[in-house]
Amino acid sequence: MFGQVLVLFFFPTERLPTVRSDRDKFTVYLDVKHFSPDELSVKVTDDYVEIRGKHDERQDDHGYISRQFQRRYRLPSNVNQSAVTCSLSADGVLTITGPKASAQGESVYNEHSIPVTRDNKTNSTADEAS
């Protein structure tokens, strides 16, 4: 319970998306609770990470709804673009992480997709483990 309270303090739903650029990594947190991993695509193109989500019409408590979104974030120049990963927590938070190189080097600009892996932990559980 205490861990959940801390997560709400640090990652309240209305404050997502959150972008953090620490000394050793670049991280993006997105609330994508309405999407499954197969409805999301994440890829690195040049010096950007692009996230897209789309689901067809489905029924909810208020009727029928379809959703789609697209976000793009510029990666810092010292992020190792080929090592960017992402995972989807059980509570619907997509976490995209890119490690930073120890020395600022030349970025390699290429396009590649990043698989969305499902994490059975909630975002609060993942934060407590780190």
PDB file of C-alpha atoms in Angstrom, residues 14 25 29 36 38 90 120 126:
ATOM      1  CA  GLU A  14      -3.052  13.259 -14.711  1.00  0.00           C
ATOM      2  CA  LYS A  25      19.246   7.111 -18.856  1.00  0.00           C
ATOM      3  CA  TYR A  29       6.237   7.144 -18.992  1.00  0.00           C
ATOM      4  CA  SER A  36      -2.912  -3.817 -25.424  1.00  0.00           C
ATOM      5  CA  ASP A  38      -0.418  -5.519 -30.002  1.00  0.00           C
ATOM      6  CA  ALA A  90      -0.054  -4.386 -15.613  1.00  0.00           C
ATOM      7  CA  ASN A 120       2.942  -8.423 -15.032  1.00  0.00           C
ATOM      8  CA  ALA A 126       8.497  -1.946 -10.988  1.00  0.00           C
TER       9      ALA A 126
END
